[in-house]
XYZ file of C-alpha atoms in Angstrom:
569
model
C -41.650 44.963 -79.212
C -39.416 47.350 -77.232
C -42.448 48.409 -75.253
C -43.182 44.787 -74.344
C -39.640 44.232 -73.186
C -39.780 47.361 -71.076
C -43.020 46.128 -69.519
C -41.435 42.779 -68.669
C -38.358 44.450 -67.230
C -40.533 46.809 -65.207
C -42.475 43.856 -63.859
C -39.260 42.050 -62.974
C -37.973 45.140 -61.178
C -41.216 45.342 -59.242
C -41.000 41.623 -58.281
C -37.365 41.969 -57.203
C -38.187 45.141 -55.279
C -41.064 43.437 -53.536
C -38.810 40.467 -52.697
C -36.161 42.793 -51.318
C -38.767 44.688 -49.331
C -40.103 41.400 -47.947
C -36.571 40.270 -47.080
C -35.883 43.613 -45.408
C -39.168 43.322 -43.486
C -38.361 39.713 -42.521
C -34.912 40.649 -41.203
C -35.794 43.952 -39.553
C -39.159 42.994 -38.100
C -39.963 39.278 -38.110
C -36.432 37.996 -37.318
C -35.297 41.127 -35.512
C -34.922 39.351 -32.163
C -32.863 36.497 -33.597
C -30.398 38.727 -35.464
C -30.163 41.075 -32.508
C -29.276 38.113 -30.281
C -26.663 36.961 -32.835
C -25.137 40.431 -32.920
C -25.099 40.670 -29.130
C -23.571 37.212 -28.933
C -20.742 38.260 -31.272
C -20.170 41.441 -29.279
C -20.560 39.827 -25.835
C -17.354 39.249 -23.882
C -17.406 36.627 -21.133
C -14.486 35.539 -19.000
C -14.578 33.170 -16.043
C -12.437 34.032 -13.040
C -11.346 30.869 -11.216
C -11.631 30.909 -7.426
C -8.643 29.988 -5.304
C -9.077 26.593 -3.648
C -9.069 26.575 0.135
C -5.871 25.709 1.992
C -5.440 22.590 4.129
C -3.472 23.118 7.336
C -2.275 20.765 10.054
C -0.938 21.430 13.527
C 2.802 21.265 14.093
C 3.671 20.339 17.670
C 7.419 20.186 17.021
C 7.830 23.889 17.703
C 4.443 24.960 19.065
C 1.105 23.175 19.560
C -0.678 26.233 18.143
C 1.493 26.580 15.051
C -0.105 25.674 11.734
C 1.567 24.244 8.669
C 0.042 24.081 5.169
C -0.113 20.642 3.543
C -2.035 21.820 0.462
C -2.510 25.209 -1.195
C -2.896 26.783 -4.625
C -0.008 28.294 -6.558
C -0.873 30.942 -9.136
C -0.095 29.840 -12.677
C -1.304 30.980 -16.087
C -3.168 29.598 -19.082
C -1.876 30.683 -22.491
C -4.668 30.526 -25.055
C -5.481 31.973 -28.457
C -8.207 32.858 -30.937
C -6.746 31.288 -34.123
C -9.509 32.789 -36.255
C -8.081 36.301 -35.885
C -4.380 35.394 -36.032
C -3.058 36.510 -39.419
C 0.590 35.403 -39.416
C 0.377 31.989 -37.731
C 3.913 30.842 -38.539
C 5.438 33.934 -36.991
C 3.158 33.821 -33.941
C 3.873 30.140 -33.325
C 7.627 30.787 -33.525
C 7.458 33.603 -30.950
C 5.176 31.629 -28.583
C 7.356 28.533 -28.804
C 10.394 30.567 -27.757
C 8.568 32.163 -24.826
C 6.975 28.944 -23.564
C 9.785 26.474 -24.151
C 7.671 24.494 -26.605
C 8.317 23.149 -30.077
C 7.212 25.473 -32.858
C 5.395 22.686 -34.709
C 3.424 21.861 -31.566
C 2.267 25.478 -31.164
C 1.545 25.851 -34.872
C -0.687 22.757 -34.859
C -2.749 24.322 -32.061
C -3.341 27.652 -33.819
C -3.456 26.589 -37.472
C -7.264 26.549 -37.684
C -10.280 28.864 -37.611
C -11.404 28.124 -34.072
C -12.488 30.878 -31.728
C -10.542 29.339 -28.834
C -7.493 27.086 -28.572
C -5.488 26.193 -25.474
C -1.750 26.456 -25.974
C -0.351 25.764 -22.512
C -1.740 25.205 -19.010
C -0.003 26.145 -15.774
C 2.612 28.381 -17.357
C 4.969 30.138 -14.938
C 4.873 33.846 -14.112
C 8.037 34.446 -16.158
C 6.510 32.671 -19.172
C 3.275 34.625 -18.821
C 5.140 37.949 -18.686
C 7.219 37.066 -21.742
C 4.060 36.220 -23.710
C 2.380 39.462 -22.617
C 5.448 41.455 -23.671
C 5.107 40.001 -27.186
C 1.720 41.774 -27.454
C 0.375 39.277 -29.982
C -3.138 39.845 -31.377
C -5.340 36.819 -30.642
C -3.198 35.495 -27.781
C -4.435 35.700 -24.179
C -2.876 35.140 -20.754
C -5.327 34.075 -18.048
C -4.527 33.374 -14.367
C -5.207 29.830 -13.125
C -4.275 27.873 -10.031
C -2.260 24.705 -9.589
C -2.550 22.605 -6.400
C 0.714 22.200 -4.519
C 1.600 19.780 -1.728
C 4.830 21.001 -0.092
C 5.450 17.785 1.888
C 5.084 15.546 -1.186
C 4.084 12.047 0.065
C 3.337 13.040 3.668
C -0.270 12.204 4.622
C -1.090 11.592 0.953
C -3.901 9.149 1.738
C -5.440 11.722 4.066
C -5.192 14.512 1.499
C -6.028 12.826 -1.818
C -5.280 15.039 -4.819
C -6.735 17.598 -7.252
C -6.877 16.556 -10.909
C -6.292 18.669 -14.000
C -9.974 19.607 -14.119
C -9.567 21.129 -10.638
C -11.697 18.455 -8.956
C -10.668 16.765 -5.720
C -10.239 13.005 -5.756
C -9.988 10.655 -2.761
C -9.190 11.664 0.801
C -9.942 15.125 2.107
C -9.766 16.805 -1.304
C -12.483 14.475 -2.578
C -14.741 14.596 0.484
C -14.756 18.399 0.754
C -14.320 19.184 -2.935
C -17.316 21.534 -3.214
C -16.371 23.504 -0.109
C -12.684 23.738 -0.998
C -13.039 24.888 -4.598
C -15.241 27.928 -3.900
C -17.292 29.786 -6.525
C -15.878 31.208 -9.786
C -16.221 34.862 -10.723
C -17.179 36.291 -14.125
C -16.462 39.393 -16.210
C -19.126 40.369 -18.773
C -18.526 43.131 -21.319
C -18.557 44.283 -24.971
C -15.776 43.244 -27.353
C -14.662 44.454 -30.761
C -14.173 42.376 -33.904
C -10.709 41.418 -32.659
C -12.195 39.941 -29.467
C -10.747 42.768 -27.350
C -12.694 44.050 -24.333
C -13.860 47.620 -24.930
C -16.485 48.081 -22.215
C -17.516 46.415 -18.921
C -21.149 45.370 -18.373
C -20.930 43.352 -15.160
C -18.307 41.800 -12.894
C -18.715 39.141 -10.196
C -15.703 38.536 -8.000
C -14.653 34.898 -7.394
C -15.332 33.511 -3.931
C -12.360 31.546 -2.657
C -12.949 28.138 -1.122
C -13.130 27.323 2.572
C -9.819 26.533 4.244
C -9.492 23.785 6.851
C -7.300 23.058 9.844
C -7.029 19.307 10.348
C -6.652 17.396 13.607
C -3.547 15.769 12.106
C -0.256 16.787 13.706
C 2.589 17.172 11.231
C 5.327 16.028 13.607
C 3.403 12.937 14.706
C 2.461 12.127 11.110
C 6.080 12.412 10.023
C 7.308 10.214 12.888
C 4.602 7.601 12.262
C 5.360 7.367 8.539
C 9.091 7.132 9.240
C 8.631 4.319 11.800
C 6.080 2.488 9.655
C 8.527 2.499 6.735
C 11.304 1.161 8.971
C 9.173 -1.720 10.250
C 7.786 -2.637 6.838
C 11.351 -2.920 5.579
C 12.767 -4.703 8.643
C 9.931 -7.276 8.745
C 9.723 -7.564 4.948
C 5.999 -6.788 5.031
C 4.003 -6.052 1.893
C 2.388 -2.939 3.353
C 1.275 -1.358 6.607
C -0.924 1.249 8.237
C -1.287 3.208 11.484
C -4.145 5.319 12.819
C -4.139 7.294 16.078
C -7.309 8.794 17.548
C -7.408 11.302 20.404
C -9.909 10.006 22.957
C -10.617 13.398 24.500
C -11.652 15.026 21.200
C -12.286 12.264 18.659
C -9.733 13.913 16.370
C -7.374 11.770 14.289
C -3.813 12.729 15.252
C -2.125 10.645 12.554
C -3.225 8.357 9.744
C -0.612 6.662 7.624
C -0.467 3.888 5.045
C 2.442 2.626 2.974
C 3.082 2.399 0.113
C 1.748 5.878 -0.605
C 2.050 8.459 -3.407
C 2.992 12.054 -4.195
C -0.224 14.023 -4.907
C 1.828 16.557 -6.896
C 2.474 13.768 -9.425
C -0.692 11.686 -8.998
C -0.861 11.037 -12.760
C 2.435 9.137 -12.634
C 1.108 6.843 -9.895
C -2.197 6.378 -11.737
C -0.264 4.857 -14.614
C 1.585 2.507 -12.234
C -1.168 1.467 -9.816
C -4.302 3.531 -9.209
C -5.098 1.336 -6.174
C -2.420 3.323 -4.337
C -4.941 6.158 -4.006
C -7.289 4.023 -1.877
C -6.691 4.620 1.833
C -6.368 1.198 3.579
C -7.216 2.751 6.959
C -10.758 3.576 5.856
C -11.250 1.284 2.852
C -9.060 -1.744 3.566
C -11.199 -4.564 4.972
C -9.370 -7.349 6.782
C -9.996 -10.016 9.413
C -8.434 -8.494 12.545
C -7.725 -11.615 14.576
C -7.225 -11.392 18.336
C -7.483 -7.608 18.662
C -11.252 -8.157 18.548
C -11.121 -10.239 21.756
C -11.252 -7.251 24.165
C -14.290 -5.927 22.271
C -16.173 -9.221 22.629
C -15.010 -9.628 26.242
C -16.249 -6.137 27.098
C -19.681 -7.133 25.799
C -19.690 -10.256 27.982
C -18.658 -8.202 31.025
C -21.299 -5.587 30.283
C -24.016 -8.244 29.920
C -22.926 -9.799 33.206
C -22.511 -13.307 31.764
C -18.931 -13.255 33.126
C -16.928 -11.144 35.565
C -13.227 -10.396 35.461
C -12.714 -13.110 38.081
C -14.829 -15.817 36.421
C -12.754 -19.010 36.099
C -12.953 -21.987 33.770
C -10.602 -24.754 32.671
C -9.739 -24.988 28.987
C -8.044 -27.541 26.755
C -5.848 -26.838 23.772
C -8.848 -27.240 21.430
C -12.611 -27.381 21.203
C -15.097 -28.519 18.579
C -17.947 -26.359 17.252
C -20.350 -27.563 14.559
C -17.836 -30.271 13.698
C -14.917 -27.812 13.284
C -11.829 -28.043 15.494
C -10.657 -24.749 16.997
C -7.177 -24.716 18.562
C -5.158 -22.270 20.593
C -2.529 -20.393 18.574
C 0.311 -22.766 19.483
C -1.938 -25.696 20.392
C -1.218 -25.079 24.083
C -3.686 -26.002 26.835
C -3.770 -23.137 29.374
C -5.824 -25.028 31.967
C -7.717 -22.955 34.529
C -7.999 -19.310 33.530
C -9.771 -16.168 34.655
C -11.244 -13.881 32.011
C -8.177 -11.687 32.423
C -5.973 -14.722 31.734
C -7.871 -15.383 28.491
C -6.954 -11.907 27.219
C -3.385 -12.136 28.524
C -2.839 -15.553 26.944
C -4.896 -14.713 23.831
C -6.721 -18.013 24.270
C -8.961 -18.829 21.276
C -10.606 -21.738 23.080
C -11.383 -19.539 26.070
C -12.963 -16.907 23.765
C -15.162 -19.579 22.156
C -16.451 -20.372 25.654
C -17.080 -16.650 26.327
C -18.958 -16.359 23.027
C -21.170 -19.289 24.060
C -22.007 -17.498 27.308
C -22.716 -14.291 25.398
C -24.764 -15.972 22.652
C -25.227 -15.277 18.950
C -27.716 -12.444 19.417
C -25.445 -10.524 21.761
C -22.310 -11.150 19.697
C -24.078 -9.623 16.714
C -25.454 -6.804 18.864
C -22.028 -5.742 20.119
C -20.404 -6.028 16.711
C -23.067 -3.596 15.506
C -23.085 -1.358 18.591
C -19.328 -0.888 18.344
C -20.055 0.297 14.797
C -17.846 -2.337 13.169
C -20.382 -2.922 10.382
C -21.195 0.717 9.591
C -19.272 3.781 8.482
C -17.607 5.753 11.232
C -18.537 8.917 9.290
C -14.896 9.970 9.141
C -14.730 13.041 6.891
C -12.662 11.423 4.151
C -13.676 10.095 0.753
C -14.208 6.362 0.020
C -14.828 4.832 3.478
C -16.282 1.303 3.315
C -18.296 -0.720 5.833
C -17.335 -3.934 7.599
C -19.155 -7.186 7.051
C -20.081 -10.546 8.557
C -22.203 -13.351 7.112
C -25.912 -12.498 7.067
C -27.109 -12.981 10.648
C -30.113 -15.172 9.855
C -27.698 -17.792 8.477
C -25.372 -17.762 11.503
C -24.449 -21.031 13.130
C -22.512 -21.537 16.342
C -19.284 -21.623 14.327
C -19.892 -18.021 13.169
C -20.386 -16.818 16.728
C -17.272 -18.733 17.816
C -14.837 -17.556 15.132
C -15.935 -13.933 15.377
C -15.017 -14.060 19.066
C -11.337 -14.426 18.094
C -11.440 -12.218 15.016
C -12.087 -14.452 12.028
C -15.210 -14.525 9.892
C -15.573 -10.754 10.375
C -13.989 -8.091 8.142
C -13.447 -4.551 9.381
C -11.415 -1.435 8.645
C -8.685 -0.047 10.924
C -10.684 3.186 11.393
C -13.662 1.162 12.669
C -11.427 -0.785 15.055
C -9.666 2.264 16.469
C -13.063 3.896 17.039
C -14.218 0.781 18.920
C -11.126 0.945 21.147
C -11.726 4.669 21.626
C -15.224 3.803 22.900
C -13.664 1.496 25.514
C -11.214 4.277 26.431
C -14.122 6.742 26.584
C -15.676 4.760 29.466
C -17.902 2.760 27.148
C -19.419 5.593 25.103
C -18.863 5.526 21.334
C -16.984 8.490 19.919
C -17.058 9.360 16.219
C -13.675 10.012 14.629
C -13.166 13.230 12.713
C -10.312 14.893 10.897
C -11.407 18.552 10.776
C -10.374 20.698 13.727
C -11.538 24.045 12.333
C -13.144 25.462 9.203
C -11.888 28.879 8.075
C -14.152 30.952 5.808
C -12.885 33.365 3.169
C -13.206 36.200 5.664
C -10.969 34.394 8.156
C -13.694 33.350 10.598
C -12.782 30.005 12.195
C -15.395 27.525 13.393
C -14.283 24.605 15.568
C -15.546 21.040 15.212
C -16.549 19.600 18.560
C -16.276 16.058 19.875
C -19.279 13.994 18.799
C -20.316 11.131 21.010
C -22.699 8.333 20.114
C -24.561 5.982 22.402
C -23.240 4.041 25.350
C -21.998 0.704 24.045
C -20.861 -1.002 27.248
C -21.096 -0.241 30.954
C -18.359 1.912 32.468
C -17.259 -0.923 34.763
C -16.889 -3.256 31.783
C -14.691 -0.697 30.010
C -12.529 -0.289 33.110
C -12.170 -4.051 33.594
C -11.242 -4.831 29.985
C -8.630 -2.040 30.001
C -7.099 -3.648 33.089
C -7.035 -6.983 31.237
C -5.138 -5.392 28.349
C -2.649 -3.831 30.782
C -1.873 -7.398 31.926
C -1.396 -8.387 28.278
C 1.329 -5.730 28.061
C 2.872 -6.405 31.461
C 2.772 -10.196 31.349
C 1.506 -11.390 27.958
C 2.188 -11.210 24.245
C 2.047 -7.405 24.033
C 5.136 -6.723 26.204
C 6.971 -4.884 23.418
C 4.073 -2.429 23.116
C 4.887 -1.065 26.579
C 6.525 2.274 27.342
C 8.747 2.750 30.391
C 7.017 4.813 33.056
C 3.510 4.470 31.607
C 0.592 2.071 31.933
C -0.281 0.890 28.442
C -3.260 -1.337 27.570
C -2.938 -3.304 24.340
C -3.760 -6.521 22.524
C -1.913 -8.271 19.709
C -3.589 -9.887 16.715
C -2.102 -12.432 14.309
C -4.769 -13.302 11.763
C -4.672 -15.629 8.788
C -5.542 -13.944 5.502
C -8.685 -15.238 3.861
C -8.719 -15.981 0.138
C -11.283 -17.312 -2.315
C -10.042 -20.827 -1.497
C -9.954 -20.484 2.292
C -7.039 -19.253 4.403
C -3.424 -18.974 3.336
C -1.192 -21.663 4.771
C 2.524 -22.421 4.934
C 4.591 -24.713 7.151
C 6.680 -21.794 8.437
C 3.680 -19.539 9.012
C 5.697 -16.629 7.598
C 4.172 -14.209 5.110
C 0.588 -15.489 5.459
C -0.709 -13.350 8.346
C -1.832 -9.834 9.062
C -0.111 -8.608 12.218
C -1.987 -6.001 14.249
C -1.858 -4.379 17.637
C -4.582 -2.230 19.145
C -4.098 -0.255 22.310
C -4.941 2.596 24.643
C -2.667 4.823 26.730
C -2.284 5.860 29.424
C -4.605 3.166 30.757
C -5.421 5.139 33.924
C -6.552 8.236 31.990
C -6.626 7.443 28.247
C -5.517 10.112 25.801
C -5.386 8.088 22.597
C -6.298 4.807 20.940
C -4.096 3.386 18.193
C -4.136 0.552 15.662
C -0.976 -0.574 13.857
C -1.088 -3.176 11.112
C 1.556 -4.954 9.025
C 0.482 -7.103 6.089
C 2.290 -10.396 5.465
C 5.514 -9.942 7.476
C 8.042 -12.521 6.327
C 10.557 -12.512 9.165
C 8.322 -13.293 12.125
C 5.196 -15.376 12.656
C 3.506 -13.382 15.422
C 2.505 -9.747 15.963
C 4.290 -9.610 19.329
C 7.581 -9.345 17.393
C 6.427 -6.936 14.664
C 3.340 -4.812 15.370
C 3.947 -4.645 19.150
C 7.360 -2.891 19.014
C 6.067 -0.548 16.305
C 3.192 0.410 18.604
C 5.653 0.841 21.481
C 7.976 3.152 19.531
C 5.103 5.374 18.389
C 3.553 5.385 21.877
C 6.825 6.497 23.427
C 6.890 9.479 21.048
C 3.231 10.302 21.752
C 3.447 10.107 25.531
C 6.799 11.832 25.960
C 6.925 14.365 23.127
C 3.433 14.998 21.761
C 1.203 14.829 24.836
C 4.190 15.471 27.138
C 2.614 13.596 30.022
C 4.107 12.866 33.404
C 4.873 9.186 34.000
C 1.951 7.202 35.383
C 4.215 4.591 36.983
């Protein structure tokens, strides 16, 4: 009986031994690769090194045309993190961290009271906080450098810049458009760590590659002056909002681009809670019917086609009828016999309907497209939209007629200023841009050159329509856009605001219009084109009393202090 039991026990020992041998063989041979990978994974130390985002500079003409000023750059901060799994005394650690970081102890304890490998405790800690945490020398607590985007001028040029979110991604404006180039490439440290997650040996290290820095065409002094004046006029005219864009005709560079209300990109999250639409730049994404500032564009097409000359005369009533619709002059005034120059000076809607008839539907559509009013200007900012008109195959004479005085067509201010720049550029389209130079990590700067498109109108047509706009300043509705000593060419626009139920209307005419003024100066040798716009002014009915003096104030600063030109008159 004892012998039998011994035999059974011996057999059991053999079975167990064979099972153990098989298990050993399975682990050491069959699953060797898997367990080796697991072991290496536990021992492997990986740490990402964040690249520094490129800086964004602008020129500052106040002291020196060649001086640069940073509008956006990274400030070094620190992430405080932990490995809760290896923290033994969590209450004590949370108490010490809370004191160093200015946090509540319960808040810190909740973050580390678990068995996770990683837990974030605080982002963007200051240098003093980081040093205090390091001095505590706590096992399982790490201090890692990180960068926080900083905008030293707060709201200045905020629509141009956009912002960087908490995930370090650019949103809107320049930050959004050039996000990949600005953020650079992260580095990485690879090594061997011990059971306490401490680095004990390096295996490989790749240095981070900082992002490309940019010098913009924007001038800080001009931008500041423009925003200051725009704010003054919005308040004095009780407008809902406003915008200004200035384009250098010689280079295509945008000298200033402003829209109010704006936001502080340092605190973008506060504005997102209030109204995220504030982030959208109205200069490049705000479609509106421009009104009479489109008249010089249409007139230039008629001059270029030869269907009229500057001296062509015709007699006009106070109204005309097209497809059964009555079209009146702005104040229902009959101007009688007019030259083409008189039509622009008087801003005669009826006269422009006649010009559009001479030009024809096909050519109206052609010039609207050739002036790039229905396409993107390719400005290097995020979120640009395209203009629109009714689909051409459905056009009637009324479409051709209303577009001739700026209704039934929706455009952006950047598209309009580029069209005026084409007129100033002797009829050749010029693409707007906002980058002056790109600066690589090594400091090598590469300039962005002027980019011209096709010829839109004949040079003589451009010259003649500029002369017409000079008359509009000297003798017409744009008088307040003038600057003493200089020849300024400009055109006012007072356009009703379209709604789902037609156009806004009130007996007073106050608060229902967009007021715009588009212009070029000096007319004899243009240096810039500019569009100013005020939305729904409530103290004046026409742009000659609101947008025109705003344009004049900014032009005086540009001609006398930015370009520093000698008087042309």
